[in-house]
């Protein structure tokens, strides 16, 4: 569904951010990209979003090549990036201007209800906590029902408790339409909590180091042995990615959670 084929990205200053990255992602799959700083995670998302062009290689969604921002692809950033001169409801409804006002209002109210923010529609972004603002930015990205949602470390600025609750909100929202979700994180717990696949990237140049299938049923019990084992497998790959040359052939078939 989402196909990244032989992506290379060399920036004008000579930095090789990505080297021959090929990833195929199925419709509705949740993929977490995990990796140390500078291994090309943000570059990868920007290429998929069409905000940036690869030096070579292609990105396609359902066979359609992506060269520029596309309505089927939504993006959420680390900071909420709400428009400060619009209310919460106006921010969420920003991409729904083509709908009749009543329909837009209903969609926005329904969305706010789902993430525990009923009644917040008339507030201003500055009146929200960090976690509330990020919930609003996720709603804004999802309300147009994109086929693909890209998220670049969306919860990393939040405290652990808020982060856990937003991960649960995200899964509930994802479940409504099941977009293909690609989420960047450097938090192994977050990867284990969310991923169908955790793809570990290695730095300099950015390459796929491991592609780990996580087959734990949802909702996931974060205190279970299986969850701890999944975290251990991802952590091992992450450690390896920071200290070894590419081993993608050896690691590509690793599966977490399938043998219990
Ligand atoms: N706009 C840019 N111009 C030049 N180099 C960049 C640019 N953006 C990122 N890089 C370089 O590309 C590499 C990957 O960066 P990035 O994609 O931001 O990694 P990550 O998100 O994993 O930390 C780094 O070496 C970074 O310095
Ligand atoms: Mg980044």
Coordinates of C-alpha atoms and ligand atoms in Angstrom, one line a residue:
X1 CA 0.0 0.0 0.0
X2 CA 2.8 2.4 1.0
X3 CA 5.9 1.5 -0.8
X4 CA 9.3 3.1 -0.2
X5 CA 11.7 1.8 -3.0
X6 CA 15.5 2.3 -2.8
X7 CA 15.3 5.7 -1.2
X8 CA 18.5 7.7 -1.1
X9 CA 18.7 11.2 0.3
X10 CA 21.9 13.2 0.1
X11 CA 21.5 16.8 1.4
X12 CA 23.1 19.8 -0.4
X13 CA 25.9 19.8 2.3
X14 CA 26.8 16.2 1.4
X15 CA 25.1 14.6 4.4
X16 CA 23.8 11.2 3.3
X17 CA 20.7 10.9 5.4
X18 CA 19.3 7.7 3.8
X19 CA 20.9 5.0 1.8
X20 CA 18.9 2.4 -0.2
X21 CA 15.9 2.2 2.1
X22 CA 13.2 -0.1 0.9
X23 CA 10.1 -0.7 3.0
X24 CA 6.7 -2.1 2.0
X25 CA 3.9 -1.3 4.4
X26 CA 0.4 -2.9 4.2
X27 CA -2.8 -1.0 4.5
X28 CA -3.8 -0.4 8.1
X29 CA -0.4 -1.5 9.4
X30 CA 1.2 0.4 12.4
X31 CA 4.9 0.8 11.8
X32 CA 7.1 2.4 14.3
X33 CA 10.5 3.7 13.1
X34 CA 13.0 3.5 15.9
X35 CA 16.6 4.8 15.8
X36 CA 19.2 7.0 17.4
X37 CA 19.4 10.7 16.6
X38 CA 20.5 11.4 13.0
X39 CA 19.7 8.1 11.5
X40 CA 17.2 9.7 9.0
X41 CA 13.9 9.2 10.7
X42 CA 12.6 12.7 10.1
X43 CA 14.1 12.7 6.5
X44 CA 12.2 9.4 5.8
X45 CA 8.8 10.9 7.0
X46 CA 9.4 14.1 5.0
X47 CA 10.1 12.1 1.8
X48 CA 6.9 10.1 2.4
X49 CA 4.9 13.2 3.0
X50 CA 6.2 14.8 -0.2
X51 CA 7.6 17.8 1.7
X52 CA 11.1 16.7 0.6
X53 CA 12.3 14.9 -2.6
X54 CA 14.6 11.8 -2.6
X55 CA 17.9 12.0 -4.4
X56 CA 16.9 8.8 -5.9
X57 CA 14.2 6.1 -5.3
X58 CA 10.4 6.4 -5.1
X59 CA 7.6 6.7 -2.7
X60 CA 4.1 5.5 -3.7
X61 CA 0.7 5.1 -2.1
X62 CA -1.5 2.5 -3.7
X63 CA 0.7 2.7 -6.8
X64 CA 0.5 6.5 -7.1
X65 CA 3.9 8.2 -6.9
X66 CA 4.2 10.9 -4.3
X67 CA 6.1 14.1 -5.3
X68 CA 4.3 16.7 -3.2
X69 CA 2.0 16.9 -0.2
X70 CA -1.0 14.7 -0.9
X71 CA -4.5 14.8 0.7
X72 CA -4.3 11.0 1.4
X73 CA -1.3 11.6 3.6
X74 CA -1.6 13.4 7.0
X75 CA 1.3 14.4 9.2
X76 CA 1.6 15.1 13.0
X77 CA 4.8 16.7 14.4
X78 CA 6.5 16.7 17.7
X79 CA 5.0 20.0 18.7
X80 CA 1.2 20.4 18.1
X81 CA 1.6 23.3 15.5
X82 CA -2.0 24.5 16.0
X83 CA -2.9 27.8 14.4
X84 CA -3.1 30.2 17.4
X85 CA -5.6 32.6 15.8
X86 CA -8.2 29.7 15.4
X87 CA -10.2 28.0 18.1
X88 CA -9.7 24.3 18.8
X89 CA -12.8 23.5 16.7
X90 CA -11.6 25.7 13.8
X91 CA -8.2 24.0 14.0
X92 CA -9.7 20.5 13.7
X93 CA -12.2 21.6 11.0
X94 CA -9.5 23.3 9.0
X95 CA -9.4 20.6 6.3
X96 CA -13.2 20.2 6.2
X97 CA -14.1 23.6 4.7
X98 CA -15.7 21.8 1.7
X99 CA -18.3 20.3 4.0
X100 CA -21.6 22.0 5.0
X101 CA -21.0 23.9 8.3
X102 CA -23.4 21.6 10.3
X103 CA -21.7 18.4 9.1
X104 CA -18.2 19.9 9.9
X105 CA -19.4 20.9 13.4
X106 CA -20.8 17.4 14.1
X107 CA -17.5 15.7 13.0
X108 CA -15.4 18.0 15.1
X109 CA -17.6 17.5 18.2
X110 CA -17.6 13.8 17.8
X111 CA -13.8 13.8 17.4
X112 CA -13.3 15.9 20.6
X113 CA -15.6 13.5 22.5
X114 CA -13.5 10.5 21.5
X115 CA -10.4 11.9 23.1
X116 CA -12.0 13.3 26.3
X117 CA -12.1 16.9 25.1
X118 CA -15.8 17.4 24.8
X119 CA -16.6 21.1 25.3
X120 CA -13.1 22.3 24.4
X121 CA -14.1 23.4 20.8
X122 CA -14.4 27.1 21.7
X123 CA -11.0 27.2 23.5
X124 CA -7.9 28.8 22.1
X125 CA -4.7 26.7 21.5
X126 CA -2.9 28.7 24.2
X127 CA -5.4 27.5 26.8
X128 CA -4.5 23.8 26.3
X129 CA -1.9 21.7 28.0
X130 CA 0.8 20.0 25.9
X131 CA -1.1 16.7 25.9
X132 CA -4.4 18.3 25.1
X133 CA -2.8 20.3 22.2
X134 CA -1.3 17.1 20.8
X135 CA -4.7 15.3 21.0
X136 CA -6.2 18.2 19.0
X137 CA -3.4 18.0 16.3
X138 CA -4.0 14.3 16.0
X139 CA -7.7 14.9 15.5
X140 CA -6.9 17.6 12.9
X141 CA -4.8 15.1 10.9
X142 CA -7.3 12.3 11.2
X143 CA -10.6 14.1 10.7
X144 CA -10.1 14.2 6.9
X145 CA -9.6 10.3 7.0
X146 CA -6.1 10.1 5.3
X147 CA -5.0 6.8 4.0
X148 CA -1.6 7.3 5.6
X149 CA -0.8 9.1 8.9
X150 CA 2.8 10.1 9.5
X151 CA 3.9 11.0 13.1
X152 CA 7.3 12.4 14.0
X153 CA 8.0 11.7 17.7
X154 CA 4.5 13.0 18.5
X155 CA 4.6 12.3 22.2
X156 CA 8.3 12.8 23.1
X157 CA 7.8 16.2 24.6
X158 CA 5.2 14.8 27.1
X159 CA 5.6 13.2 30.5
X160 CA 5.4 9.4 30.7
X161 CA 1.8 9.3 32.1
X162 CA 0.4 11.6 29.4
X163 CA 2.4 9.8 26.8
X164 CA 0.8 6.4 27.7
X165 CA -2.7 7.9 27.7
X166 CA -2.2 9.5 24.3
X167 CA -0.9 6.2 22.9
X168 CA -4.2 4.7 24.0
X169 CA -6.2 7.6 22.4
X170 CA -4.2 7.2 19.2
X171 CA -5.0 3.5 19.0
X172 CA -8.7 4.1 19.6
X173 CA -8.7 6.8 16.8
X174 CA -6.7 4.6 14.5
X175 CA -9.2 1.7 15.0
X176 CA -12.1 3.8 13.6
X177 CA -10.7 4.0 10.0
X178 CA -7.4 2.0 10.3
X179 CA -5.1 4.3 8.3
X180 CA -1.6 3.1 7.6
X181 CA 0.4 4.6 10.5
X182 CA 4.1 5.4 10.4
X183 CA 5.3 6.7 13.8
X184 CA 8.8 7.8 14.6
X185 CA 9.9 7.2 18.2
X186 CA 13.1 6.8 20.2
X187 CA 11.1 5.2 23.0
X188 CA 11.2 1.4 23.0
X189 CA 8.2 1.2 25.3
X190 CA 6.2 3.2 22.8
X191 CA 7.3 1.1 19.9
X192 CA 6.3 -2.1 21.8
X193 CA 2.9 -0.6 22.8
X194 CA 1.9 0.5 19.3
X195 CA 3.7 -1.4 16.6
X196 CA 2.7 -4.2 14.3
X197 CA 6.3 -3.8 13.0
X198 CA 9.2 -2.0 14.6
X199 CA 11.7 -1.0 12.0
X200 CA 15.1 -0.1 13.5
X201 CA 17.2 2.3 11.5
X202 CA 21.0 2.7 11.8
X203 CA 22.8 6.0 11.4
X204 CA 25.5 7.4 9.0
X205 CA 24.1 6.6 6.5
X206 CA 20.5 5.8 7.5
X207 CA 19.6 2.2 6.6
X208 CA 17.2 -0.4 7.8
X209 CA 18.9 -2.4 10.5
X210 CA 16.1 -4.6 11.6
X211 CA 12.4 -5.2 10.8
X212 CA 10.7 -6.7 13.8
X213 CA 7.2 -8.0 13.7
X214 CA 5.3 -7.5 16.9
X215 CA 2.4 -9.9 17.2
X216 CA 1.1 -9.2 20.7
X217 CA -2.7 -8.9 20.8
X218 CA -4.3 -5.5 21.6
X219 CA -5.0 -4.1 24.1
X220 CA -1.4 -4.8 25.2
X221 CA -0.6 -5.5 28.8
X222 CA 2.5 -3.5 29.5
X223 CA 3.2 -5.4 32.6
X224 CA 3.2 -8.8 30.9
X225 CA 6.2 -11.0 30.3
X226 CA 5.6 -10.9 26.6
X227 CA 5.6 -7.1 26.5
X228 CA 8.9 -7.1 28.4
X229 CA 10.3 -9.6 25.9
X230 CA 9.2 -7.5 23.0
X231 CA 10.9 -4.4 24.5
X232 CA 14.0 -6.5 25.0
X233 CA 14.1 -7.6 21.3
X234 CA 13.6 -4.0 20.1
X235 CA 16.2 -2.7 22.5
X236 CA 18.8 -5.3 21.4
X237 CA 18.3 -4.3 17.8
X238 CA 18.6 -0.6 18.7
X239 CA 21.8 -1.3 20.6
X240 CA 23.1 -3.2 17.7
X241 CA 22.2 -0.5 15.2
X242 CA 24.3 2.0 17.1
X243 CA 27.4 -0.2 17.3
X244 CA 27.5 -2.5 14.2
X245 CA 27.5 -2.3 10.4
X246 CA 24.3 -3.2 8.6
X247 CA 23.0 -6.6 9.5
X248 CA 19.6 -6.2 7.8
X249 CA 19.6 -9.6 6.2
X250 CA 20.1 -11.3 9.6
X251 CA 17.6 -9.2 11.4
X252 CA 15.0 -8.7 8.8
X253 CA 12.9 -11.7 9.8
X254 CA 12.9 -11.2 13.5
X255 CA 9.5 -11.6 15.1
X256 CA 8.5 -10.6 18.6
X257 CA 5.5 -12.1 20.2
X258 CA 4.9 -15.0 17.8
X259 CA 6.2 -17.8 19.8
X260 CA 4.3 -17.5 23.0
Ligands
LIG1 N1 18.0 20.0 5.9 C1 19.1 19.4 6.1 N2 20.3 19.7 5.5 C2 21.4 19.0 5.7 N3 21.5 17.9 6.4 C3 20.4 17.5 7.1 C4 19.1 18.2 6.9 N4 18.2 17.5 7.6 C5 18.8 16.5 8.2 N5 20.1 16.5 7.8 C6 21.1 15.4 8.2 O1 20.7 14.2 7.8 C7 20.9 13.2 8.8 C8 19.5 12.6 9.2 O2 18.8 13.6 9.9 P1 17.3 13.4 10.4 O3 16.5 12.9 9.3 O4 16.8 14.7 11.0 O5 17.5 12.3 11.5 P2 16.6 11.9 12.8 O6 15.2 12.4 12.6 O7 16.7 10.4 12.8 O8 17.3 12.4 14.0 C9 21.6 13.9 9.9 O9 23.0 13.6 9.7 C10 21.3 15.3 9.7 O10 22.3 16.2 10.2
LIG2 MG1 14.0 13.6 13.8

